[in-house]
Structures are given as structure tokens and as C-alpha cells.
Amino acid sequence: MTKRFLIFTMLLAASMVARAFDFSHVAPSGQTIYYDIYGSTAKVVNPDWNYYVKPSGALVLPATVEYNGNTYSVTAIGASAFEDCTGLTRVSVPEGVTSIEGFAFYNCSALDTIELPSTLTEILSQAFTYTGYVRNAANRDEQGLLYIGAYLISGADIAEVTVADGTLGVAGMAFYYNHTITKVTLPETMRFLAGLSFADCTSLDTVRCLSAVPPAAVGNAFSESPSFVVAVPCGAADAYRAADVWRDYTIVEDGCDTTMDVVENDLQPRVNVARVYGGTVVSGAEGSTITVCDVMGRTVASVGRASAAQFVPLPQTGVYMLSVAGRKPIKIFYSK
């Protein structure tokens, strides 16, 4: 190898390193952080930590940064931005950041305190894997679920999951390859489900969404999971049927009383169906036969001569067709 070629190779390598980011900026906590520019915003990026001093200690990221006389809003933490920064112990992500990309803090083994903003709309796969925070069992709730602030980061091997009220999002791969979970309830505050968050959950049969506004779901949020029922608030079915991802599943409205259509004439009393714990109460069908079938057409419950307010037990969560002699069947969703 000639001396001239060696010098050229070194210069080429240096130029490649230099192109790994657009500019650097000293954080309020003193560490040098690297950024790429996207219009009027900036993303924190990995400059290739083999060539630069890794940040350590308590890191406070700024909401805005200045470069060449321009001010940029920090809106994202890029993929692998702090991967293997094993000296980081604490990180505060500012309001205004909407995305934390995959592996952003992967293997930050000493990182045990994390503050996330309410502006996040996605936390991608394995952003916090192998951090001290994740390893600390004390950070898991009684269900075994792991939250960082208002965000659910990872699931647990339990059958029925109720995501805590106030939770804003579910991180990527939170329940990936979880073959135990059958039912999940998402709170009214839920805003997003990141990629692969419930992928390959082979036993999942019911997702209850308490928000009338469909949470934004990445296309592969339920990849390789079976078809399931999505229970939504009264009046929200149309919104979910129009929303990406959700429209691919069976949408039913939950918690609504329903009225059965009259077939023969308007002189017949209307039949009302109200869901209660353990089944349903049918009124207006006194003396008639009530039959409930599952979606396969199999009879799961039958009452020969109904009382004025007839309780009909149902075996499990699911979609059923309830019929009364002389009336059109009505589809109901029941959940224990």
C-alpha cells in the first residue's frame, strides 16, 4: 500500500465520519450531542460513537438547538442514537419530541431514570432494551407491565391485560410473541400503538378500546395475530371502521342497550337487550323462546318461555346472534 493511497483512505474515512451528522450542540447538562436537520426540526443521531466521546451521567436534552443562526425544534431521537452509551445514568427527553426510534437507548446498562414527554406519538422497537430501568423489577406494576411515565414499554405473560388509565401509548414489540394474552383493555387516554406492539399474539381474541377516537396504530401492530373482536364505546363503531388497522377487524359497540327490530307489525312490544355481568337481560319477550347462537351458528343458550325481564347466561366473551320468535335476530357483543 503506497503512502499516497493510505493518506487518501484516511481522508475518505474521516469524511465519511463527518457526514454522519449535520451539526453538534452542547446539551444543558454539558454533553455534546449530534443532530440531523429536517426542515425546521432536528433529530438526535448517532455520530458513530467509535469516533466520538459517548455521553455519560445525567443527560438533559434541549427542546431547541441553534446552528448557523437558525433555531431548530428537537422532535425525534433517532435509531440507535445512544446505543451502548453505558455511562448514561439518567435522561430527560424534552416536550416537543414526538418520536423515539428503534434501539435509541439500547444497552444503556446504567440508565435507570428516564423522563419522557407527553408529546410522544411513537416509541419504536427495543428503544429501552437492556437499560437499568427495564432490568429493575420494582418498575413493573402488579400485572407485570412495565411503564415509563405515561407509556407502556413491555408486557407480561398474563391472559387478560388492563392497560393503566392515563397511558398514552404502547411501545414497539411490547407484547411481541406473547402467546398467553387473550384480552386487552386500552384506556380512554390511549393515543398510539407502535409497530409490532401486539404482533404474533396467537391467543388474542378481544381488544377493548375505551376511547371513542381510534388510537393511531402502525400497520404491523397486530401482525401475525389472529382475527379478533374490537369492542368500542357506543357510537364509535363508524370511526373505528374507517380507521387504518382497526378496519381490518370485527368492530362492535360495547355497553349499549340494543332494540330488536319488529318483523310482523308495530303492535308487538319492542324487545330490549341489556348486557349485564354473566350474560344479558332480555325484556319485551315474555312467553317467547329466546335463542342465542355463536358466530358459527351453534346454540349456546336457550330459554323456552321467557319472563318479563329474562336473564340469559352467556359462556364467554364473544359475538352472538340473539333471536326471539317473530323478530329479526340481533348481533350482540358480550364481554365478561
Short mmCIF file of C-alpha atoms in Angstrom, two decimals:
data_model
loop_
_atom_site.label_atom_id
_atom_site.label_comp_id
_atom_site.label_asym_id
_atom_site.label_seq_id
_atom_site.Cartn_x
_atom_site.Cartn_y
_atom_site.Cartn_z
CA MET A 1 0.00 0.00 0.00
CA THR A 2 1.51 3.33 -1.06
CA LYS A 3 1.75 6.26 1.31
CA ARG A 4 -0.45 8.34 -1.02
CA PHE A 5 -3.18 5.64 -1.03
CA LEU A 6 -3.02 5.35 2.77
CA ILE A 7 -3.49 9.10 3.18
CA PHE A 8 -6.41 9.03 0.72
CA THR A 9 -8.04 6.18 2.65
CA MET A 10 -7.68 8.05 5.95
CA LEU A 11 -9.19 11.21 4.46
CA LEU A 12 -12.06 9.22 2.98
CA ALA A 13 -12.78 7.59 6.34
CA ALA A 14 -12.67 10.98 8.06
CA SER A 15 -15.09 12.45 5.52
CA MET A 16 -17.46 9.52 5.99
CA VAL A 17 -17.45 10.10 9.76
CA ALA A 18 -18.04 13.82 9.21
CA ARG A 19 -21.14 13.06 7.12
CA ALA A 20 -22.70 11.01 9.96
CA PHE A 21 -24.45 14.13 11.27
CA ASP A 22 -25.23 17.71 10.28
CA PHE A 23 -24.03 19.51 13.39
CA SER A 24 -23.27 19.14 17.09
CA HIS A 25 -24.55 21.03 20.10
CA VAL A 26 -23.69 21.05 23.80
CA ALA A 27 -26.67 19.95 25.91
CA PRO A 28 -27.73 21.91 29.02
CA SER A 29 -26.16 19.12 31.08
CA GLY A 30 -22.80 19.54 29.34
CA GLN A 31 -22.57 16.58 26.93
CA THR A 32 -22.01 17.06 23.20
CA ILE A 33 -24.97 15.72 21.21
CA TYR A 34 -25.22 15.28 17.43
CA TYR A 35 -28.13 16.20 15.14
CA ASP A 36 -29.51 15.94 11.63
CA ILE A 37 -31.64 18.75 10.19
CA TYR A 38 -35.13 18.11 8.78
CA GLY A 39 -36.59 21.40 7.59
CA SER A 40 -37.13 23.45 10.75
CA THR A 41 -36.65 20.46 13.08
CA ALA A 42 -33.72 18.43 14.31
CA LYS A 43 -33.27 14.75 15.18
CA VAL A 44 -30.72 13.42 17.67
CA VAL A 45 -28.49 10.93 15.85
CA ASN A 46 -25.64 8.51 16.48
CA PRO A 47 -22.46 10.12 15.07
CA ASP A 48 -20.72 6.71 15.23
CA TRP A 49 -19.63 6.51 18.83
CA ASN A 50 -16.42 4.73 17.81
CA TYR A 51 -15.10 8.17 16.87
CA TYR A 52 -16.73 10.48 19.41
CA VAL A 53 -16.95 10.72 23.18
CA LYS A 54 -20.06 8.93 24.40
CA PRO A 55 -22.30 10.99 26.70
CA SER A 56 -22.40 9.83 30.30
CA GLY A 57 -24.00 10.78 33.60
CA ALA A 58 -27.30 12.65 33.72
CA LEU A 59 -28.30 13.92 30.28
CA VAL A 60 -30.82 16.73 29.77
CA LEU A 61 -31.70 17.11 26.10
CA PRO A 62 -32.76 20.60 24.90
CA ALA A 63 -36.13 21.40 23.31
CA THR A 64 -34.41 23.60 20.72
CA VAL A 65 -30.90 23.88 19.30
CA GLU A 66 -29.16 26.63 17.32
CA TYR A 67 -26.90 26.19 14.31
CA ASN A 68 -25.63 28.78 11.79
CA GLY A 69 -28.01 31.39 13.16
CA ASN A 70 -31.08 29.15 12.87
CA THR A 71 -33.13 27.62 15.67
CA TYR A 72 -34.40 24.05 15.30
CA SER A 73 -37.03 22.27 17.40
CA VAL A 74 -35.86 18.85 18.58
CA THR A 75 -38.63 16.41 17.59
CA ALA A 76 -37.01 12.98 17.43
CA ILE A 77 -34.41 10.69 18.99
CA GLY A 78 -33.05 8.70 16.08
CA ALA A 79 -32.47 4.98 15.69
CA SER A 80 -29.60 3.77 17.91
CA ALA A 81 -28.90 7.39 18.86
CA PHE A 82 -27.42 6.41 22.25
CA GLU A 83 -26.94 2.69 21.73
CA ASP A 84 -24.22 1.25 24.01
CA CYS A 85 -23.74 4.53 25.88
CA THR A 86 -23.20 2.52 29.03
CA GLY A 87 -22.19 5.55 31.11
CA LEU A 88 -25.60 7.25 30.86
CA THR A 89 -27.41 7.15 34.21
CA ARG A 90 -30.35 9.48 33.65
CA VAL A 91 -32.02 11.05 30.61
CA SER A 92 -34.64 13.75 30.32
CA VAL A 93 -36.35 13.98 26.91
CA PRO A 94 -37.99 17.40 26.36
CA GLU A 95 -41.57 18.26 25.46
CA GLY A 96 -41.86 18.55 21.69
CA VAL A 97 -40.17 15.24 20.94
CA THR A 98 -42.70 13.05 19.13
CA SER A 99 -40.64 10.00 18.20
CA ILE A 100 -38.10 7.74 19.89
CA GLU A 101 -36.85 5.38 17.24
CA GLY A 102 -35.74 1.78 17.49
CA PHE A 103 -32.78 0.90 19.73
CA ALA A 104 -32.41 4.57 20.71
CA PHE A 105 -31.15 3.73 24.23
CA TYR A 106 -30.39 0.06 23.62
CA ASN A 107 -27.90 -1.40 26.11
CA CYS A 108 -27.53 1.82 28.11
CA SER A 109 -26.93 -0.53 31.01
CA ALA A 110 -26.58 2.13 33.75
CA LEU A 111 -29.60 4.17 32.62
CA ASP A 112 -32.06 3.80 35.50
CA THR A 113 -34.05 7.07 35.39
CA ILE A 114 -35.95 8.12 32.26
CA GLU A 115 -38.24 11.12 31.82
CA LEU A 116 -40.42 11.14 28.69
CA PRO A 117 -42.58 13.98 27.32
CA SER A 118 -46.35 13.91 26.80
CA THR A 119 -45.82 14.82 23.13
CA LEU A 120 -44.60 11.35 22.09
CA THR A 121 -46.57 9.67 19.34
CA GLU A 122 -44.33 6.64 18.86
CA ILE A 123 -41.73 4.61 20.71
CA LEU A 124 -40.27 2.08 18.33
CA SER A 125 -38.97 -1.42 18.94
CA GLN A 126 -36.42 -2.07 21.68
CA ALA A 127 -35.80 1.61 22.33
CA PHE A 128 -35.03 0.86 26.01
CA THR A 129 -33.97 -2.80 25.89
CA TYR A 130 -31.16 -3.72 28.30
CA THR A 131 -31.30 -0.48 30.25
CA GLY A 132 -31.08 -0.42 34.02
CA TYR A 133 -34.65 0.85 34.11
CA VAL A 134 -36.02 -2.20 32.32
CA ARG A 135 -33.97 -4.57 34.45
CA ASN A 136 -35.34 -3.13 37.69
CA ALA A 137 -38.31 -5.32 38.66
CA ALA A 138 -39.55 -2.59 41.01
CA ASN A 139 -40.61 -0.59 37.94
CA ARG A 140 -43.23 -3.20 36.98
CA ASP A 141 -46.81 -2.96 38.20
CA GLU A 142 -48.88 -5.70 39.85
CA GLN A 143 -49.69 -7.16 36.40
CA GLY A 144 -46.02 -7.32 35.48
CA LEU A 145 -46.36 -4.48 32.96
CA LEU A 146 -43.52 -2.00 32.59
CA TYR A 147 -44.30 1.70 32.16
CA ILE A 148 -42.04 4.70 31.69
CA GLY A 149 -44.20 7.63 32.69
CA ALA A 150 -47.36 7.50 30.56
CA TYR A 151 -46.01 4.87 28.16
CA LEU A 152 -46.29 1.07 28.32
CA ILE A 153 -42.90 -0.32 27.36
CA SER A 154 -43.29 -4.07 27.79
CA GLY A 155 -45.96 -6.63 28.60
CA ALA A 156 -46.15 -9.78 30.67
CA ASP A 157 -47.24 -13.39 30.25
CA ILE A 158 -50.77 -12.99 31.58
CA ALA A 159 -54.11 -13.77 29.94
CA GLU A 160 -56.03 -10.53 30.47
CA VAL A 161 -54.21 -7.19 30.33
CA THR A 162 -55.75 -3.93 31.51
CA VAL A 163 -53.52 -1.04 30.47
CA ALA A 164 -53.41 1.63 33.18
CA ASP A 165 -55.62 4.67 32.83
CA GLY A 166 -53.58 7.67 31.73
CA THR A 167 -51.36 5.62 29.41
CA LEU A 168 -50.73 7.45 26.13
CA GLY A 169 -49.02 4.77 24.06
CA VAL A 170 -47.73 1.23 23.74
CA ALA A 171 -44.13 0.84 22.61
CA GLY A 172 -43.00 -1.29 19.70
CA MET A 173 -42.79 -5.04 20.45
CA ALA A 174 -44.27 -4.54 23.92
CA PHE A 175 -46.22 -7.82 23.68
CA TYR A 176 -44.43 -9.35 20.71
CA TYR A 177 -44.67 -13.16 20.53
CA ASN A 178 -46.81 -13.28 23.69
CA HIS A 179 -48.89 -16.45 23.30
CA THR A 180 -50.63 -16.07 26.67
CA ILE A 181 -52.60 -12.86 26.27
CA THR A 182 -56.24 -13.32 25.24
CA LYS A 183 -57.82 -9.97 26.09
CA VAL A 184 -56.51 -6.44 26.36
CA THR A 185 -58.26 -3.26 27.50
CA LEU A 186 -56.88 0.07 26.27
CA PRO A 187 -57.81 3.18 28.29
CA GLU A 188 -59.61 6.26 27.05
CA THR A 189 -56.30 8.14 27.06
CA MET A 190 -54.59 5.79 24.58
CA ARG A 191 -53.19 7.62 21.53
CA PHE A 192 -50.88 5.18 19.72
CA LEU A 193 -49.82 1.57 19.27
CA ALA A 194 -46.32 1.31 17.80
CA GLY A 195 -45.04 -1.29 15.35
CA LEU A 196 -45.31 -4.97 16.37
CA SER A 197 -46.75 -3.95 19.74
CA PHE A 198 -49.16 -6.92 19.72
CA ALA A 199 -47.62 -8.92 16.89
CA ASP A 200 -47.79 -12.73 16.95
CA CYS A 201 -50.12 -12.81 19.97
CA THR A 202 -51.66 -16.08 18.82
CA SER A 203 -54.32 -16.30 21.58
CA LEU A 204 -55.64 -12.73 21.33
CA ASP A 205 -59.43 -12.72 20.87
CA THR A 206 -60.66 -9.37 22.23
CA VAL A 207 -59.33 -5.81 22.27
CA ARG A 208 -61.49 -3.34 24.21
CA CYS A 209 -60.82 0.31 23.35
CA LEU A 210 -62.34 2.79 25.79
CA SER A 211 -61.54 5.79 23.61
CA ALA A 212 -64.16 6.99 21.12
CA VAL A 213 -61.24 8.20 18.98
CA PRO A 214 -59.32 5.27 17.44
CA PRO A 215 -55.70 5.19 18.68
CA ALA A 216 -53.22 5.52 15.83
CA ALA A 217 -51.91 2.03 15.09
CA VAL A 218 -48.92 1.18 12.91
CA GLY A 219 -49.79 -1.26 10.14
CA ASN A 220 -47.98 -4.19 11.71
CA ALA A 221 -49.16 -3.56 15.28
CA PHE A 222 -51.14 -6.84 15.20
CA SER A 223 -49.10 -8.65 12.55
CA GLU A 224 -49.45 -12.45 12.66
CA SER A 225 -52.07 -12.22 15.43
CA PRO A 226 -55.45 -13.90 14.77
CA SER A 227 -58.62 -12.10 13.80
CA PHE A 228 -60.20 -10.67 16.95
CA VAL A 229 -63.15 -8.59 18.14
CA VAL A 230 -62.62 -4.89 18.85
CA ALA A 231 -65.12 -3.56 21.40
CA VAL A 232 -65.58 0.21 21.24
CA PRO A 233 -67.78 2.78 23.02
CA CYS A 234 -71.36 3.41 21.90
CA GLY A 235 -71.41 5.49 18.73
CA ALA A 236 -67.72 4.93 17.93
CA ALA A 237 -68.02 1.95 15.58
CA ASP A 238 -68.04 4.03 12.39
CA ALA A 239 -64.87 5.86 13.41
CA TYR A 240 -63.04 2.58 14.04
CA ARG A 241 -64.34 1.02 10.82
CA ALA A 242 -62.87 3.99 8.95
CA ALA A 243 -59.51 3.93 10.76
CA ASP A 244 -56.36 2.26 9.45
CA VAL A 245 -55.63 -1.14 11.01
CA TRP A 246 -58.82 -1.22 13.10
CA ARG A 247 -60.98 -1.53 9.99
CA ASP A 248 -59.44 -4.97 9.39
CA TYR A 249 -61.14 -6.44 12.47
CA THR A 250 -64.69 -7.07 13.71
CA ILE A 251 -65.88 -3.84 15.35
CA VAL A 252 -68.72 -3.99 17.88
CA GLU A 253 -70.11 -1.34 20.18
CA ASP A 254 -69.92 -2.27 23.85
CA GLY A 255 -72.07 -1.20 26.77
CA CYS A 256 -75.07 -0.11 24.69
CA ASP A 257 -78.62 -1.32 25.18
CA THR A 258 -80.00 -2.52 21.86
CA THR A 259 -83.51 -2.75 20.44
CA MET A 260 -84.59 -5.63 18.23
CA ASP A 261 -86.49 -4.90 15.02
CA VAL A 262 -90.17 -5.92 14.93
CA VAL A 263 -90.99 -8.16 11.98
CA GLU A 264 -94.74 -8.81 11.99
CA ASN A 265 -96.30 -5.49 12.98
CA ASP A 266 -95.74 -2.43 15.09
CA LEU A 267 -98.28 -3.59 17.70
CA GLN A 268 -95.77 -6.05 19.14
CA PRO A 269 -93.77 -4.80 22.13
CA ARG A 270 -90.16 -3.96 21.36
CA VAL A 271 -87.50 -6.34 22.59
CA ASN A 272 -84.66 -4.71 24.54
CA VAL A 273 -81.35 -6.37 25.26
CA ALA A 274 -79.10 -5.13 28.07
CA ARG A 275 -75.71 -6.60 28.88
CA VAL A 276 -75.03 -7.46 32.49
CA TYR A 277 -72.32 -9.42 34.25
CA GLY A 278 -72.65 -13.10 33.34
CA GLY A 279 -74.89 -12.60 30.33
CA THR A 280 -77.75 -10.44 29.09
CA VAL A 281 -81.24 -9.40 30.20
CA VAL A 282 -83.98 -9.52 27.57
CA SER A 283 -87.20 -7.58 28.13
CA GLY A 284 -90.30 -7.42 25.93
CA ALA A 285 -90.12 -11.13 25.03
CA GLU A 286 -92.36 -12.51 27.78
CA GLY A 287 -93.61 -16.02 26.99
CA SER A 288 -91.44 -16.33 23.86
CA THR A 289 -88.50 -18.56 23.11
CA ILE A 290 -85.09 -16.87 23.20
CA THR A 291 -82.16 -18.44 21.40
CA VAL A 292 -78.52 -17.30 21.37
CA CYS A 293 -76.05 -18.65 18.81
CA ASP A 294 -72.34 -18.03 18.33
CA VAL A 295 -70.84 -16.85 15.05
CA MET A 296 -70.61 -20.47 13.87
CA GLY A 297 -74.35 -20.90 14.29
CA ARG A 298 -74.08 -23.14 17.36
CA THR A 299 -76.69 -22.63 20.07
CA VAL A 300 -75.04 -21.51 23.30
CA ALA A 301 -78.17 -20.56 25.29
CA SER A 302 -81.92 -21.09 25.01
CA VAL A 303 -84.94 -20.11 27.11
CA GLY A 304 -88.33 -21.73 26.36
CA ARG A 305 -90.78 -19.32 27.99
CA ALA A 306 -89.14 -16.01 28.78
CA SER A 307 -90.07 -13.95 31.79
CA ALA A 308 -90.72 -10.20 31.63
CA ALA A 309 -87.04 -9.48 32.29
CA GLN A 310 -85.32 -12.70 31.30
CA PHE A 311 -81.69 -13.25 32.24
CA VAL A 312 -79.82 -15.29 29.63
CA PRO A 313 -76.37 -16.53 30.71
CA LEU A 314 -73.55 -16.39 28.16
CA PRO A 315 -70.47 -18.60 28.39
CA GLN A 316 -67.66 -16.21 27.44
CA THR A 317 -66.68 -13.03 25.67
CA GLY A 318 -67.74 -13.04 22.05
CA VAL A 319 -70.13 -12.01 19.31
CA TYR A 320 -73.56 -13.68 19.39
CA MET A 321 -76.83 -13.64 17.48
CA LEU A 322 -79.83 -13.36 19.80
CA SER A 323 -83.26 -14.18 18.40
CA VAL A 324 -86.83 -14.14 19.69
CA ALA A 325 -89.67 -15.87 17.86
CA GLY A 326 -91.18 -13.49 15.31
CA ARG A 327 -88.35 -10.97 15.38
CA LYS A 328 -85.19 -10.43 13.36
CA PRO A 329 -82.01 -11.72 15.08
CA ILE A 330 -79.75 -9.07 16.55
CA LYS A 331 -75.98 -9.18 16.81
CA ILE A 332 -74.66 -8.53 20.33
CA PHE A 333 -71.20 -8.36 21.77
CA TYR A 334 -70.77 -9.73 25.25
CA SER A 335 -67.72 -9.32 27.45
CA LYS A 336 -67.24 -10.51 30.99
#
